[in-house]
Coordinates of C-alpha atoms in Angstrom, one line a residue:
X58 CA 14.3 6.7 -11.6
X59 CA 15.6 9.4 -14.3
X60 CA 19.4 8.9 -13.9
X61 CA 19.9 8.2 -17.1
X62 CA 18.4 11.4 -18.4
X63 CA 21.6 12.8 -17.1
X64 CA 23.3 11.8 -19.9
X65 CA 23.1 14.6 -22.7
X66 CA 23.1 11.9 -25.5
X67 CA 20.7 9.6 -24.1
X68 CA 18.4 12.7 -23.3
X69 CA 18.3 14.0 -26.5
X70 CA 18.0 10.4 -27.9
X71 CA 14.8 10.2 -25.5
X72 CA 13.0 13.0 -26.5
X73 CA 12.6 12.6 -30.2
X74 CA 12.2 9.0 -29.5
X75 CA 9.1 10.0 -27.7
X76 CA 7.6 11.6 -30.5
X77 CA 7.8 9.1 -32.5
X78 CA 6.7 6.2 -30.8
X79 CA 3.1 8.3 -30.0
X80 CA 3.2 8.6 -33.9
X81 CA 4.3 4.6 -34.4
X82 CA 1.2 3.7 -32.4
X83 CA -1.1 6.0 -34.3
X84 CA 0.0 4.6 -37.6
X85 CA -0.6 1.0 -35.8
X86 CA -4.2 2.2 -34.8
X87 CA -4.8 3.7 -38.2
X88 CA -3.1 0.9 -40.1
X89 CA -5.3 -1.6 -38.3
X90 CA -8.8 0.6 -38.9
X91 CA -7.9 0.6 -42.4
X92 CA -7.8 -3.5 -43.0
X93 CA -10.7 -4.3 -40.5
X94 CA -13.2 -1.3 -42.4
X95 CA -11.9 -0.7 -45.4
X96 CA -10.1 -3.4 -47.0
X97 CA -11.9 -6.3 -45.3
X98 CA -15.1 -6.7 -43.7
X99 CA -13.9 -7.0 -40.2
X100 CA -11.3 -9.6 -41.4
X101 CA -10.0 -11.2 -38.1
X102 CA -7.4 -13.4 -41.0
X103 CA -6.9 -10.3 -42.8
X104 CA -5.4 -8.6 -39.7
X105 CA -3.4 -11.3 -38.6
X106 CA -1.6 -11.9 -42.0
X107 CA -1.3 -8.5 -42.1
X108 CA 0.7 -8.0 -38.6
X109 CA 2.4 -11.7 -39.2
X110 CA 4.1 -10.1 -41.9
X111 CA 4.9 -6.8 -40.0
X112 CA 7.3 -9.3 -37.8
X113 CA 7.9 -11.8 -40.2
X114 CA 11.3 -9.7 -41.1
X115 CA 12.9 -9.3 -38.0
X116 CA 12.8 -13.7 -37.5
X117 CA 14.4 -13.7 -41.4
X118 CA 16.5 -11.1 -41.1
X119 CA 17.7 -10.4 -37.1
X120 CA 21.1 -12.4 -37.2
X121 CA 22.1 -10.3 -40.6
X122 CA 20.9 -7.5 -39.1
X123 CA 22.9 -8.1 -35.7
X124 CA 26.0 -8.4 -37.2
X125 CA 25.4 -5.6 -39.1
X126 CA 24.9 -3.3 -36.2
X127 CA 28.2 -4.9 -34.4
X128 CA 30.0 -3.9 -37.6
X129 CA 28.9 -0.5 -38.6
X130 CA 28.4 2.8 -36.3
X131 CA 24.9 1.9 -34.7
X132 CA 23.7 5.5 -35.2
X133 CA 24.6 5.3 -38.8
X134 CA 22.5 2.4 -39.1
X135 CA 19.6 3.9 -37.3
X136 CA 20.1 6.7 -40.1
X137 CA 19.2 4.8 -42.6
X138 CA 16.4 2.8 -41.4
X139 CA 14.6 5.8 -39.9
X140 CA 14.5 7.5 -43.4
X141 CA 13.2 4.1 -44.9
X142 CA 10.5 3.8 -42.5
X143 CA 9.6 7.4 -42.7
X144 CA 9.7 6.7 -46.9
X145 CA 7.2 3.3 -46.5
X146 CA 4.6 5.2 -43.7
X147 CA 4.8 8.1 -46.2
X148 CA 3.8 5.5 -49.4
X149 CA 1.0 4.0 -47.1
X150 CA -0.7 7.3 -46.2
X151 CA -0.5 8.9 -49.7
X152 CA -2.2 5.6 -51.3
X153 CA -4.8 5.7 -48.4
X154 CA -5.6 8.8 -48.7
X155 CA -5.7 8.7 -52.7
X156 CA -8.3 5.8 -52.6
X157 CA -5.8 3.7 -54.3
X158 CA -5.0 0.8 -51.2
X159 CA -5.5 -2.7 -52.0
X160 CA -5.1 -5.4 -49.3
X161 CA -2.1 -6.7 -51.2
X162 CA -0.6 -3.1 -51.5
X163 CA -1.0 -3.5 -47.5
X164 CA 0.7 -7.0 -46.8
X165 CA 3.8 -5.6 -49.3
X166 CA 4.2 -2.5 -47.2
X167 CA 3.6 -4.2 -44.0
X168 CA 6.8 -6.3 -45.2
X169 CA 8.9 -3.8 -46.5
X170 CA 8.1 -1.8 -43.4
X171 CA 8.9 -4.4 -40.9
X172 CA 12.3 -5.1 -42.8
X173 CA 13.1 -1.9 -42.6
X174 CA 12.0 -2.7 -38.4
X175 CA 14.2 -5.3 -38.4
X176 CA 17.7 -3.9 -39.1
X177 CA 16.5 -0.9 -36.8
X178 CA 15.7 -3.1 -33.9
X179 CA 19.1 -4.3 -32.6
X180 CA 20.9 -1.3 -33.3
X181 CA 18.6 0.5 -31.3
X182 CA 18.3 -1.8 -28.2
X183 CA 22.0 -2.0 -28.0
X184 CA 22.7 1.7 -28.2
X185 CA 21.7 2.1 -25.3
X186 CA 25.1 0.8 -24.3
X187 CA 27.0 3.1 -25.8
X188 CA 25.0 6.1 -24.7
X189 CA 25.2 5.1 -21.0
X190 CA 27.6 3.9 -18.9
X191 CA 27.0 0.0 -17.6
X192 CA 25.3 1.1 -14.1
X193 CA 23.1 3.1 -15.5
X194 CA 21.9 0.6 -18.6
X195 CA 19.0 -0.7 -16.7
X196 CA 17.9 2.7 -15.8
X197 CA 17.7 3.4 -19.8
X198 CA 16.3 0.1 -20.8
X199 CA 13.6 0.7 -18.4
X200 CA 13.2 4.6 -19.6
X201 CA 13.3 3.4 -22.8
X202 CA 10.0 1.5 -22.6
X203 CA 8.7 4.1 -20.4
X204 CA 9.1 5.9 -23.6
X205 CA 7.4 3.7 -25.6
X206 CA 4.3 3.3 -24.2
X207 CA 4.2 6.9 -23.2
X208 CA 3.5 6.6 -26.8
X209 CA 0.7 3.9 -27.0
X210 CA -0.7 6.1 -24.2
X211 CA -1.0 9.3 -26.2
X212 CA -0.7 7.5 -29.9
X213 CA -4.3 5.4 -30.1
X214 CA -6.2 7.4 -27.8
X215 CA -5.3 10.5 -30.2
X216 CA -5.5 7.9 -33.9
X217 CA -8.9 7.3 -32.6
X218 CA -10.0 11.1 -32.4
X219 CA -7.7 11.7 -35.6
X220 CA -9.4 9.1 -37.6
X221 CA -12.9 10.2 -36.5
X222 CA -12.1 13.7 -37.2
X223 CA -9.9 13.0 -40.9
X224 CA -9.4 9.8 -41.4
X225 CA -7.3 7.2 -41.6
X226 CA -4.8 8.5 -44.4
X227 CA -4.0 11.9 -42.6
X228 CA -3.2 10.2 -39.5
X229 CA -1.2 7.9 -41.3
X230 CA 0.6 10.5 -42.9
X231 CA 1.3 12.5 -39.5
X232 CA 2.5 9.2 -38.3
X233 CA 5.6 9.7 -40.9
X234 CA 6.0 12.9 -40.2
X235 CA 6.9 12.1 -36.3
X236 CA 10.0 9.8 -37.6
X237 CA 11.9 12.8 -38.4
X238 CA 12.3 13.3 -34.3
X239 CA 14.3 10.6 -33.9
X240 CA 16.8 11.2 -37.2
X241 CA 17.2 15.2 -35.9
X242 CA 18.3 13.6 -32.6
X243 CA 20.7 11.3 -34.2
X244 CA 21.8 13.7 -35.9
X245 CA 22.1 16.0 -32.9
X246 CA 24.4 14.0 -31.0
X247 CA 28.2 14.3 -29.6
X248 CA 29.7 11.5 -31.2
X249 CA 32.8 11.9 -29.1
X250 CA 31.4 11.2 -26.0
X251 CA 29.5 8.0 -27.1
X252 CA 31.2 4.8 -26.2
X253 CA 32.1 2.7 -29.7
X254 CA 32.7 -1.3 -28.8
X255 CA 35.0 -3.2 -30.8
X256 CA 34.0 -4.2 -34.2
X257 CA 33.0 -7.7 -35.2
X258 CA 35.5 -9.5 -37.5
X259 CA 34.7 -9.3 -41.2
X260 CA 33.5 -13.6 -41.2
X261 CA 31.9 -15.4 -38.7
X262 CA 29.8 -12.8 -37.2
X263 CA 26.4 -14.3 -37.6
X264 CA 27.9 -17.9 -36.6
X265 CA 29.9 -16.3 -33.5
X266 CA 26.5 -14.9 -32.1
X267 CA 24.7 -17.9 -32.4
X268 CA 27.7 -19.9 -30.5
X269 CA 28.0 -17.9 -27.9
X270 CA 24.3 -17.9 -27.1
X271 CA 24.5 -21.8 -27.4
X272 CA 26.9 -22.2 -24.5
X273 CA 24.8 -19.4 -22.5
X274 CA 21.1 -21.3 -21.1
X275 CA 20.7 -18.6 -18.8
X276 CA 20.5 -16.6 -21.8
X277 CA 18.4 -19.3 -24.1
X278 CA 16.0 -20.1 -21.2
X279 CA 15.0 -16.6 -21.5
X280 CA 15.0 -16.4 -25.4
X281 CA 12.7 -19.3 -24.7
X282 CA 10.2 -17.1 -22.2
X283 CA 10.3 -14.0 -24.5
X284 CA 9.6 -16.3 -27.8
X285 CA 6.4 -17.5 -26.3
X286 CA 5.3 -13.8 -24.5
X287 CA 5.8 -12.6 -27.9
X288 CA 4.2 -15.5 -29.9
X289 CA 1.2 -15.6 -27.9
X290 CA 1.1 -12.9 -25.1
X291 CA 1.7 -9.9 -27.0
X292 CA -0.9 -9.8 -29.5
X293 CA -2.8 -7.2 -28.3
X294 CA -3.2 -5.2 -31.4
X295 CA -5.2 -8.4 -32.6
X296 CA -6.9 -8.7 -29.4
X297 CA -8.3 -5.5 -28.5
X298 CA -9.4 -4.9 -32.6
X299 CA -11.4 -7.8 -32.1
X300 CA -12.5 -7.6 -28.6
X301 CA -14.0 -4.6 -29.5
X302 CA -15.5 -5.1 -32.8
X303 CA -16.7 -8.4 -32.5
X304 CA -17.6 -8.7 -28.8
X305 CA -18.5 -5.8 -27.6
X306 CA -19.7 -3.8 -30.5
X307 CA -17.3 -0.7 -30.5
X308 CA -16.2 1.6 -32.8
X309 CA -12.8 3.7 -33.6
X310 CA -12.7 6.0 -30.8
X311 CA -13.2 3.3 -28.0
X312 CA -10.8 0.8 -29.9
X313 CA -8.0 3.7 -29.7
X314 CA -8.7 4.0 -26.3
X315 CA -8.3 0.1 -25.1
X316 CA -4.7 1.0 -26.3
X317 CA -3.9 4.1 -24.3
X318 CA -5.8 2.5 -21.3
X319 CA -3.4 -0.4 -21.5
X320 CA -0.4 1.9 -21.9
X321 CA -1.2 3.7 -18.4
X322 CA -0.3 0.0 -16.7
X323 CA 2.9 -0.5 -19.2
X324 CA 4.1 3.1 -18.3
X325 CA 3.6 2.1 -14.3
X326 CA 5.7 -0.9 -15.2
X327 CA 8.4 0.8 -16.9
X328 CA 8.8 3.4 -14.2
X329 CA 9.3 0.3 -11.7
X330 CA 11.6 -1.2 -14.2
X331 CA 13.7 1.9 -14.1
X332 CA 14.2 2.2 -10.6
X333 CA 15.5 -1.7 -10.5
X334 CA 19.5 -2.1 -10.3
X335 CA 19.3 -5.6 -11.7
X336 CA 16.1 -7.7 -12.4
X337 CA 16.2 -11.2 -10.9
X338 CA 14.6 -14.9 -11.7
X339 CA 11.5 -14.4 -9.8
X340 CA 10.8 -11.0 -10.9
X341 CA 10.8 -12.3 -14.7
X342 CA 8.4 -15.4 -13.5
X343 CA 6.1 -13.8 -11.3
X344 CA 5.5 -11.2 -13.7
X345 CA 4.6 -14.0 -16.3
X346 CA 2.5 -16.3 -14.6
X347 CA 0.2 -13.3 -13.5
X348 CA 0.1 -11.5 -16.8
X349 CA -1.6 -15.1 -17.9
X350 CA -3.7 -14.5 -14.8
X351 CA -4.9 -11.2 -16.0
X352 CA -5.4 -12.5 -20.0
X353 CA -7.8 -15.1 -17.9
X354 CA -9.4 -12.3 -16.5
X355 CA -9.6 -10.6 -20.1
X356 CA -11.1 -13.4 -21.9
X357 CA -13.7 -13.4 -19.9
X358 CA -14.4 -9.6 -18.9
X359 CA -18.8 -9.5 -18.9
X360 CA -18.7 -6.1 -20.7
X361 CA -16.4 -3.3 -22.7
X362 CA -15.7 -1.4 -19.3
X363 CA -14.0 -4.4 -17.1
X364 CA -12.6 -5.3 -19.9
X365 CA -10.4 -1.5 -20.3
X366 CA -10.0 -1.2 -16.4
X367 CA -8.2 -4.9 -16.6
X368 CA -6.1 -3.8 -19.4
X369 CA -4.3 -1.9 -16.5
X370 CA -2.4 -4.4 -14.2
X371 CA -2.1 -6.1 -18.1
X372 CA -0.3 -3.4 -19.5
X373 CA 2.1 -3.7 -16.4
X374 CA 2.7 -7.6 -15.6
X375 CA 3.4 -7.7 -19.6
X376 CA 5.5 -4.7 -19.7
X377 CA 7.8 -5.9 -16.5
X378 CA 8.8 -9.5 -18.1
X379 CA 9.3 -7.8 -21.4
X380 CA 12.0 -5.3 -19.9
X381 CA 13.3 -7.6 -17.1
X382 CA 13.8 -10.2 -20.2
X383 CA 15.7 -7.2 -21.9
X384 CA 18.1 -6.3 -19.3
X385 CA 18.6 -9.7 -18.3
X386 CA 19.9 -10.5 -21.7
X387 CA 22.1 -6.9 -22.0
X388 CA 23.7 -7.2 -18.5
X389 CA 25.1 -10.7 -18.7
X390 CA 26.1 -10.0 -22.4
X391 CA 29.7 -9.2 -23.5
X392 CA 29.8 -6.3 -25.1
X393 CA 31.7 -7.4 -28.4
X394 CA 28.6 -9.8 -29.5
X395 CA 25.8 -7.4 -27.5
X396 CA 24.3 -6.7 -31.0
X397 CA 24.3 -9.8 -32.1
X398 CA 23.0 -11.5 -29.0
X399 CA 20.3 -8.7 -29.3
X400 CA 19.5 -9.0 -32.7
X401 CA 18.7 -13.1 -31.8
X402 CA 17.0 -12.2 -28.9
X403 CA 14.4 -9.5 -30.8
X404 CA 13.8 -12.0 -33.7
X405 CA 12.9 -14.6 -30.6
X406 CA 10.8 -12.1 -29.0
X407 CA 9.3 -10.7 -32.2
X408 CA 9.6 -13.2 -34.8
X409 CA 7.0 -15.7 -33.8
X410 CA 4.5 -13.0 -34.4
X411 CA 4.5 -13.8 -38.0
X412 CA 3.3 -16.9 -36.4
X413 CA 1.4 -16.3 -33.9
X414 CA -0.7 -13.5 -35.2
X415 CA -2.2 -15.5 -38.3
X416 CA -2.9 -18.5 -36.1
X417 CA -4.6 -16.4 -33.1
X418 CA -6.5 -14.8 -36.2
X419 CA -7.7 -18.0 -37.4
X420 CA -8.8 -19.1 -33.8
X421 CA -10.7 -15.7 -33.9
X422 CA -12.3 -16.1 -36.9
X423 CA -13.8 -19.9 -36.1
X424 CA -14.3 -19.7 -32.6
X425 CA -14.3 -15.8 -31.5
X426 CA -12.0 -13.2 -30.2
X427 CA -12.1 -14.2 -26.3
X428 CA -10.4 -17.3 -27.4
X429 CA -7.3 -15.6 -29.0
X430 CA -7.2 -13.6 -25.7
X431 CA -7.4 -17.3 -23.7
X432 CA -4.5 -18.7 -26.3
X433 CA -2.4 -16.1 -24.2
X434 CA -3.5 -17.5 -20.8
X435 CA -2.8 -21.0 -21.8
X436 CA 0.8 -20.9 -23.3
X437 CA 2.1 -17.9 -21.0
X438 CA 0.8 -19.5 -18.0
X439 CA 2.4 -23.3 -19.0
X440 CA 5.9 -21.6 -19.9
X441 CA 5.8 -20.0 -16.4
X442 CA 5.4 -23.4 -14.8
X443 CA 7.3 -25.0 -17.2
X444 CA 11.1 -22.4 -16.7
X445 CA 10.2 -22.6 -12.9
X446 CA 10.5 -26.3 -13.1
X447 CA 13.8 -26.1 -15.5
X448 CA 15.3 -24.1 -12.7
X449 CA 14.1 -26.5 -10.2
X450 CA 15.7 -29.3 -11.8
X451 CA 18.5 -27.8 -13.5
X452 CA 20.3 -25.8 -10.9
X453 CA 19.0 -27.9 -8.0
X454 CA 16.9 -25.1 -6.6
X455 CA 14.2 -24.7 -4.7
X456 CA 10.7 -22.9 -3.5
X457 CA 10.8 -21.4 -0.3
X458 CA 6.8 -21.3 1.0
X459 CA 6.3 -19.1 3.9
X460 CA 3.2 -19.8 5.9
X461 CA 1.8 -17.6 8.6
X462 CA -1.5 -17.5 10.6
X463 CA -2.0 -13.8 10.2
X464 CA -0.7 -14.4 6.2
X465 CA -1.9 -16.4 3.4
X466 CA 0.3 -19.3 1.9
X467 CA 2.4 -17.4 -0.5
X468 CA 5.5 -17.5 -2.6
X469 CA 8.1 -15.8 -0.6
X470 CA 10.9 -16.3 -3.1
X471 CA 13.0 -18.4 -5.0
X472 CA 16.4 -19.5 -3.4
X473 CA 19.3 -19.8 -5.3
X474 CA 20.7 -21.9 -2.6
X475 CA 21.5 -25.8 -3.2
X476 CA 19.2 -28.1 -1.6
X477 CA 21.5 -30.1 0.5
X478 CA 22.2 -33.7 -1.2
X479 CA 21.4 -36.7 0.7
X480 CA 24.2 -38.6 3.3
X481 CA 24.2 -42.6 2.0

């Protein structure tokens, strides 16, 4: 489960990465707090333009910033956008805690800071590559979320305390404090024993990335499934600020903690991730089609406490097609276009937000929060039907149903085999 970790690089990598994706999540908490309570009156809109333009970057500027990662030293580019998003958390905090935030001041450095984001993004999710040799990738992909939301665990349960205790412009400020972890480790590194992949040509780079994912549909079908997870599914910074504000009455502290109650099933999912060699077809769809089960289940949760508890096998159905997705994509890559091909593949996943996140704040605002949470159900739960049917069709394959009397009819699997054509 921890192979990886074996790997001096990787491990130093991993640990300041940890501290600074508990401190990401506490800036998310506190960023949020401060547009719902201070800038807005509860502003369900406010919130959602607010995040839209967090993402809206990485869908403007992910094929620039691919090819940029393909051409330069990753860890040099990390570097830089590091520094630049410690600079913009720093900028947020101070005006916070000067009194001197406006909501426009907000939706600027929500941009600047999610442009920063998107030139960080593929770099850092194909590093990985270079830190770890190929049988261990998955391994770190899976680690590497564990990471993360070993982070949204600790990060909005401790924003919540934080924010009750100081406020939200100290806790933003510790938030940039935690992104010097990360630059010390990168800086901490044996750059000999990282493995460097051939460098893009000087023209064509963005183009060559989009043309080879083109003639790839493995590849695009799953583009397809992460664009609408992300779009739609993983909105949950919207929905849990307004599922408990507006529907069941909650303040900070409680709000903190639907985040770190929803990390405990994305860290189960991680860990599970980590110990699979290779994810398959009907790992990625299974896992969808009951994370829209479990939104269902959200939407209409009678009180504040079944709604936490469900956040559980949430966390983990919505964790386990985010890095099955991931490594799907990174495994059947070359590695000469892997940044590129990842850069496309995080402004898919990440991109529609800007999106997404205005629209599902619209629905919230004119027809309440549990139906943002239901948007999720809706269009996750079609695209599962829908790329089960694609495969069906496209690749001639079929469902195997296993029936027993001491079973219930279930899905056994998904066979890769051809259905045997017809004799004229």
């Amino acid at each position: 489960m921890f192979s990886a970790l074996s790997v001096r690089n990787y491990r130093i990598y991993a640990t300041g990465a940890i501290v600074s994706n508990t401190g990401t999540w506490m800036g998310r908490v506190a960023q949020d707090w401060v547009v719902l309570t201070e800038l807005t009156d509860n502003s369900a809109q406010a919130l959602g333009i607010v995040t839209g333009l967090q993402f809206l970057p990485i869908l403007l500027f992910s094929p620039i910033a691919g090819a940029l990662s393909d051409t330069f030293p990753k860890r040099h580019v990390m570097l830089v956008t590091q520094i630049s998003m410690a600079f913009f958390a720093i900028v947020m905090g101070v005006a916070v805690l000067t009194g001197h935030m406006e909501l426009w001041h907000m939706f600027v450095l929500a941009f600047l800071s999610g442009t920063a984001a998107a030139f960080d993004a593929p770099a850092r999710q194909s590093f990985v590559s270079e830190m770890v040799p190929p049988r261990q990738l998955t391994n770190a992909v899976g680690l590497n979320s564990a990471s993360f939301h070993s982070g949204r665990l600790l990060g909005p349960a401790a924003a919540g305390l934080l924010i009750a205790a100081f406020g939200t412009g100290p806790t933003l400020l510790l938030n940039a404090l935690t992104f010097i972890a990360v630059i010390i480790a990168l800086l901490a590194m044996n750059t000999e024993e990282l493995t460097s992949p051939p460098r893009a040509a000087k023209r064509g780079k963005v183009r060559d990335g989009i043309a080879y994912v083109r003639g790839r549909p493995d590849i695009l079908l799953i583009m397809v499934i992460a664009f609408m997870h992300g779009t739609f599914g993983m909105n949950f910074q919207l929905f849990n600020a307004l599922m408990s504000t507006e529907v069941f009455g909650k303040g900070v502290t409680d709000f903190g903690i639907t985040g770190s109650v929803m990390a405990i099933g994305s860290l189960a999912g991680a860990l599970l991730a980590a110990r699979r060699e290779r994810p398959r077809w009907r790992l990625l769809l299974g896992s969808l089609f009951a994370f829209a089960v479990t939104t269902l289940a959200l939407a209409l949760a009678p009180s504040f406490t079944a709604y936490t508890i469900l956040l559980i096998p949430t966390g983990l159905f919505a964790l386990t097609v985010m890095v099955s997705a991931n490594a799907m994509v990174q495994l059947s890559t070359d590695q000469w276009v892997r940044g590129r091909v990842m850069a496309l593949y995080m402004a898919v996943f990440m991109g529609g937000t800007p999106a997404g996140a205005p629209l599902l704040g619209w629905i919230g605002e004119h027809f309440g929060a549990r139906a943002t949470v239901l948007g999720a159900t809706v269009m996750c739960g079609a695209t599962a039907i829908l790329a089960i049917i694609y495969l069906m069709r496209h690749d001639n394959i079929r469902l195997r149903i296993r029936r027993s009397w001491r079973r219930p009819l279930r899905l056994d699997r998904i066979v890769t085999e051809p259905v045997p054509e017809k004799v004229n």
